[in-house]
Amino acid sequence: MRTNQPKTIYLSEYRVPDFLVDHVDLRFELFEDGARVHSTLSVRRNPEATGPAEQLELNGDSLTLESVHLDGRELQAGQFEDRGELLLVPSVPDAFELQVVTWIEPQNNTRLEGLYKSSGMFCTQCEAEGFRCITYFPDRPDVMSRYRTRIEADKASYPILLSNGNDVERGDLDGGRHFVTWEDPFPKPSYLFALVAGDLVEKKDRFTTMSGRDIDLRIYVEPRNATKTGHAMDSLKRAMRWDEEVYGREYDLDIFMIVAVDDFNMGAMENKGLNIFNSSCVLASPESETDMAFQRIEAIVAHEYFHNWSGNRVTCRDWFQLSLKEGFTVFRDSRFSADMGSPTVKRIEDATLLRTAQFAEDAGPMAHPVRPASYMEISNFYTLTIYEKGAEVVRMIHTLLGPDLFRKGSDLYFQRHDGQAVTTDDFVRAMEDASGRDLGQFRLWYEQAGTPVLTVEDDYDEAGQVYRLTVRQSIPDTPGQTGKKPQHIPFALGLLDQDGNDLPLALAGEEAPGGSTRVLELTDEEHVFEFTGIDSRPVPSLLRDFSAPVRVNYPWSRDQLMFLMSHDSDGFNRWDAGQRLAVDVIRELSGHADASVDDRLVQACRTLLNDQDADQALVAKMLQLPSEAYLIELSDGADVQIIHHARERVLKALATALRDDLLACYRRQQPAEHYQVTPEDVASRSLRNMALAWLLHIGDEQARELALEQFHSATNMTDQSGALRALVNSPFGDDRSRTLDAFYQQWHQDPQVVEQWFSIQAASPVSGDLAAVRRLLEHEAFDWKNPNKIRCVVGAFAGQNLAHFHEQDGSGYQFLADTIRRLDDSNPQIAARLCAPLTRWRKFAHVYSEGMRKALESVREKDGLSRDVYEIVHKSLAD
Ligand code: TRP
Ligand code: ZN
């Protein structure tokens, strides 16, 4: 078990490793009551080591040590020291072979780190520090080795034995056992090691690379999932082609494997040549998964594949550099998704996640820079800041350099650092060297936490035809960081004339206008930009396409927002204007029972609903009201119940006023004959289901008929679950329970669909109160050992069902605290992730914050708290 007083690890204390491991030879003997791991390491002193370290230090966690041999001689007690989390071997030679035998118990591993069992199969998760749960090893990413792995297991139960690289040998053994040996020619850090053993079916395909090499593609799943691999395979091939076309990156091994496992702490893992996926992030069929799942799968398959270059070939020197691979790879997968679908919609989705969740993280007690300076438990730093803000930082470099120089920079980065473990600074330097641009100030994006706030003022000088914008930036204090320096911010904008056309933009002193969208570069605390030749007061369209992860304050009037909604040439800002208008209207209603909904919002929505010439994908997004989570994020001393009711009133007012338009919209969006995940079809299903949901929300009888009909006749899960969700959130109690039962009867054998069934209920503002959620925990399909089930019930309740989670008696908070305490021993990573909703207690009005604080305190009191939960709870409660 882990210690109780976790220590803080600092970037400033980084030292190169004292010893390197050139080669790792592993032999796994897999049994039902445990596994024996024989590891042979070729170790040598690191010529670059700074101190004359005498002793070899290897990390370990939950291991039973059976023996240690050095150059063939068994070490006796006294010749090494087993400190549990550390194995010390004093006075070793400059180069030697170390053999270590450990015994582990995968069948009892509920943490899902290291080697564990999931639905009868053995699998691994080694990032970030799971390899040390398999054997003693210098478990840090700057130790890169070549691996040879032999797996031995019972042949009948585990016919498939997989590891990284190529299979070089296989054969039968006594007692019905067999073995396969794998060799990975590419040196890699231990976190990329993987092993799978199970009774799996293999789905095969092939891909010919740009240089004509033939690659074997294989997806391994349990037999019952054999029909759900097609979409992932297609996505993989698209991702491979895209990385060749856009980055010039070709796959390097002869075989690429994906395995689906049901019990997984995160989404997926990019192990070299053997990606392991959470089933819910790879398996799909139209009947059983939604459009959202299809899109998520395409993005995650691509993400893990892209890591082969951005992460594996070039990896991280230490875990402070995590965003080197994650930020860059999210940027890459997000561009890929944009190219495969609608770029504007993808941008809206990325910005929504960032503004709702990453901005919240950046303003809370766990705020940290994209390159953190310290951590206690690295698993806690797989955050929205590292991933999403990290991706935005790379995107800003792309914006500043332009596509061609960015490509030159990425080419230089891959060429210069192939086979190395490097830092975010190395990445930025490659971009600088290839482009000739100075990114010195830009580096602050990696070092300073907190979301920059831009305050924009303008004035128009009619006589001089000059429009002046004054932009001020400030960056809020975050834990341990005050008095921040101004950052280098690409600020894209346009100006609309009275007819809604973009004005050509010329800054004072320029001879000719430089286009109608300009990317201004903010570097100082205050900038004044003067646009000349402007013959009437324009409406500014600011931060076009969300050119930087910042907040923008500008006092647009509602009429100006309406104007931008219908005229802005920037799709993202058309959407954003609509969001701002809706936020403004909801806020006006908050706590004012007699205020009514501004008819301008109703008109704007009516126009959108009936505008069949507009991009329907964008229309579908524009008709979604800002979420409660976003509204909370925008307020101080947030009162959840008031926000919830204000938003509800707006929704009901819109649904009532637009009833006929919604029905017409519903009828217009006829289901496509063949299910396809094109932006058009996704938009059509999204509009149809939105219309249904709004109408059922106000208890419309006709919509009720339509929903029941849709539920029973749907041929795809988007429509079936759309109807189910609408009924669950309707006042029709009988239909609600009957449809839920029918759905469960139909799908109870498919765990992924059961997850949806759970989350629709746990997230329901109508029926998902705490008592209902507790009943779900007692349901036969619920499983405390399965992270997906926990996320779908507890996570959905605390993260999406805000009105019930934030009951003012604090019952929701105490429930979450009890759940965290319960999970802390069995799966600390999942327990720590569940803390997130409580960490922002200071954001809320007193009636809420007190209860949230008490809940955190009750978690803090638990004996033997894991390092994961300890770090979050203590940082959240610190003054
Ligand atoms: N590297 C993985 C990704 O982003 C993340 C990941 C998968 C992970 N499993 C994990 C991180 C377990 C920490 C712990 O694709
Ligand atoms: Zn990743």
Coordinates of N, CA, C and O in Angstrom, one line a residue, residues 572-632:
F572 N -17.8 30.2 -35.8 CA -17.6 30.1 -34.3 C -18.2 31.3 -33.6 O -18.9 31.1 -32.6
N573 N -18.0 32.5 -34.1 CA -18.5 33.6 -33.4 C -20.0 33.8 -33.6 O -20.6 34.5 -32.8
R574 N -20.5 33.3 -34.7 CA -22.0 33.3 -34.8 C -22.6 32.5 -33.6 O -23.5 32.9 -33.0
W575 N -22.0 31.3 -33.4 CA -22.4 30.5 -32.3 C -22.2 31.2 -31.0 O -23.1 31.2 -30.1
D576 N -21.0 31.8 -30.8 CA -20.6 32.4 -29.5 C -21.6 33.6 -29.2 O -22.0 33.7 -28.1
A577 N -22.0 34.3 -30.3 CA -22.9 35.4 -30.0 C -24.2 34.9 -29.5 O -24.8 35.4 -28.5
G578 N -24.7 33.8 -30.0 CA -25.9 33.1 -29.5 C -25.8 32.7 -28.1 O -26.7 32.8 -27.3
Q579 N -24.6 32.1 -27.8 CA -24.4 31.7 -26.4 C -24.4 32.9 -25.4 O -25.0 32.8 -24.4
R580 N -23.8 34.0 -25.9 CA -23.7 35.1 -25.0 C -25.1 35.7 -24.8 O -25.4 36.2 -23.7
L581 N -25.9 35.7 -25.9 CA -27.2 36.2 -25.7 C -28.0 35.3 -24.8 O -28.7 35.8 -23.9
A582 N -27.9 34.0 -24.9 CA -28.7 33.1 -24.0 C -28.2 33.3 -22.6 O -29.0 33.3 -21.7
V583 N -26.9 33.4 -22.4 CA -26.4 33.6 -21.0 C -27.0 34.8 -20.4 O -27.4 34.8 -19.3
D584 N -27.0 35.9 -21.2 CA -27.5 37.2 -20.7 C -29.0 37.0 -20.3 O -29.4 37.5 -19.3
V585 N -29.8 36.4 -21.2 CA -31.2 36.2 -20.9 C -31.4 35.3 -19.7 O -32.3 35.6 -18.8
I586 N -30.7 34.3 -19.5 CA -30.8 33.4 -18.4 C -30.5 34.1 -17.1 O -31.1 34.0 -16.1
R587 N -29.4 34.9 -17.2 CA -29.0 35.7 -16.0 C -30.0 36.7 -15.6 O -30.2 36.9 -14.4
E588 N -30.7 37.3 -16.5 CA -31.7 38.3 -16.2 C -32.8 37.7 -15.4 O -33.4 38.3 -14.6
L589 N -33.1 36.4 -15.7 CA -34.1 35.7 -15.0 C -33.7 35.1 -13.7 O -34.6 34.8 -12.9
S590 N -32.4 35.0 -13.5 CA -32.0 34.3 -12.3 C -32.4 35.1 -11.0 O -32.1 36.2 -10.8
G591 N -33.2 34.4 -10.2 CA -33.7 35.0 -9.0 C -34.8 36.0 -9.2 O -35.2 36.6 -8.2
H592 N -35.3 36.2 -10.4 CA -36.3 37.2 -10.6 C -37.6 36.5 -11.2 O -37.7 36.3 -12.4
A593 N -38.4 36.0 -10.3 CA -39.6 35.2 -10.7 C -40.5 36.0 -11.7 O -41.2 35.3 -12.5
D594 N -40.5 37.3 -11.6 CA -41.5 38.0 -12.5 C -40.9 38.4 -13.8 O -41.6 38.8 -14.7
A595 N -39.6 38.3 -14.0 CA -39.0 38.7 -15.3 C -39.4 37.7 -16.3 O -39.6 36.5 -16.0
S596 N -39.5 38.2 -17.6 CA -39.9 37.3 -18.6 C -38.8 37.1 -19.6 O -37.9 38.0 -19.7
V597 N -38.9 36.1 -20.4 CA -37.8 35.8 -21.4 C -37.9 36.8 -22.5 O -38.9 37.0 -23.2
D598 N -36.7 37.4 -22.8 CA -36.6 38.4 -23.9 C -37.0 37.8 -25.2 O -36.5 36.7 -25.6
D599 N -38.0 38.4 -25.8 CA -38.5 37.8 -27.0 C -37.5 37.8 -28.1 O -37.6 37.0 -29.1
R600 N -36.4 38.6 -28.0 CA -35.4 38.5 -29.1 C -34.7 37.1 -29.1 O -34.4 36.7 -30.2
L601 N -34.6 36.5 -28.0 CA -34.0 35.1 -28.0 C -35.0 34.2 -28.7 O -34.5 33.3 -29.4
V602 N -36.3 34.3 -28.4 CA -37.2 33.5 -29.0 C -37.2 33.7 -30.5 O -37.2 32.7 -31.3
Q603 N -37.1 34.9 -31.0 CA -37.0 35.2 -32.4 C -35.8 34.6 -33.0 O -35.9 34.0 -34.1
A604 N -34.7 34.8 -32.3 CA -33.4 34.2 -32.8 C -33.5 32.7 -33.0 O -33.1 32.2 -34.0
C605 N -34.1 32.0 -32.1 CA -34.2 30.6 -32.2 C -35.2 30.2 -33.3 O -35.0 29.2 -34.0
R606 N -36.3 31.0 -33.4 CA -37.2 30.7 -34.5 C -36.6 30.8 -35.8 O -36.7 29.9 -36.7
T607 N -35.8 31.9 -36.0 CA -35.1 32.0 -37.3 C -34.2 30.8 -37.5 O -34.2 30.3 -38.6
L608 N -33.4 30.5 -36.5 CA -32.5 29.3 -36.7 C -33.3 28.1 -37.1 O -32.9 27.3 -38.0
L609 N -34.3 27.8 -36.3 CA -35.1 26.6 -36.6 C -35.6 26.4 -38.0 O -35.7 25.4 -38.5
N610 N -36.0 27.6 -38.5 CA -36.6 27.6 -39.9 C -35.6 27.9 -41.0 O -36.0 27.9 -42.2
D611 N -34.4 28.1 -40.7 CA -33.4 28.5 -41.7 C -32.8 27.2 -42.3 O -31.8 26.8 -41.9
Q612 N -33.5 26.8 -43.4 CA -33.0 25.5 -44.0 C -31.8 25.7 -44.9 O -31.2 24.7 -45.4
D613 N -31.5 27.0 -45.2 CA -30.3 27.2 -46.1 C -29.0 27.2 -45.3 O -27.9 27.1 -45.8
A614 N -29.2 27.5 -44.0 CA -28.0 27.6 -43.2 C -27.3 26.2 -43.0 O -28.0 25.2 -43.1
D615 N -26.1 26.2 -42.6 CA -25.4 25.0 -42.2 C -26.1 24.3 -41.0 O -26.0 24.8 -39.9
Q616 N -26.7 23.2 -41.3 CA -27.6 22.6 -40.2 C -26.7 22.1 -39.1 O -27.2 22.0 -37.9
A617 N -25.5 21.8 -39.3 CA -24.6 21.3 -38.2 C -24.4 22.4 -37.2 O -24.4 22.3 -36.0
L618 N -24.2 23.6 -37.8 CA -24.0 24.8 -37.0 C -25.3 25.2 -36.3 O -25.4 25.5 -35.1
V619 N -26.4 25.1 -37.0 CA -27.7 25.4 -36.4 C -28.0 24.5 -35.2 O -28.5 25.0 -34.2
A620 N -27.7 23.2 -35.4 CA -27.9 22.3 -34.3 C -27.1 22.7 -33.0 O -27.6 22.6 -31.9
K621 N -25.9 23.2 -33.2 CA -25.1 23.6 -32.1 C -25.7 24.9 -31.5 O -25.7 25.1 -30.3
M622 N -26.1 25.8 -32.4 CA -26.5 27.1 -31.9 C -27.8 27.0 -31.1 O -28.1 27.9 -30.3
L623 N -28.6 26.0 -31.4 CA -29.9 25.8 -30.6 C -29.7 25.2 -29.2 O -30.6 25.1 -28.5
Q624 N -28.4 24.8 -28.9 CA -28.2 24.3 -27.6 C -28.0 25.4 -26.6 O -27.0 26.2 -26.8
L625 N -28.8 25.4 -25.6 CA -28.6 26.4 -24.5 C -27.3 26.2 -23.8 O -26.9 25.0 -23.6
P626 N -26.6 27.2 -23.3 CA -25.4 27.0 -22.5 C -25.7 26.1 -21.3 O -26.8 26.2 -20.7
S627 N -24.8 25.2 -21.0 CA -25.1 24.2 -19.9 C -25.0 24.9 -18.6 O -24.5 26.0 -18.4
E628 N -25.6 24.2 -17.6 CA -25.6 24.7 -16.2 C -24.1 24.8 -15.8 O -23.8 25.8 -15.1
A629 N -23.3 23.9 -16.1 CA -21.9 23.9 -15.7 C -21.2 25.2 -16.2 O -20.5 25.8 -15.5
Y630 N -21.6 25.6 -17.5 CA -21.0 26.8 -18.0 C -21.5 28.0 -17.3 O -20.7 28.9 -17.0
L631 N -22.8 28.0 -17.0 CA -23.4 29.2 -16.3 C -22.8 29.3 -14.9 O -22.5 30.4 -14.5
I632 N -22.5 28.2 -14.3 CA -21.9 28.2 -13.0 C -20.5 28.8 -13.1 O -20.0 29.6 -12.3

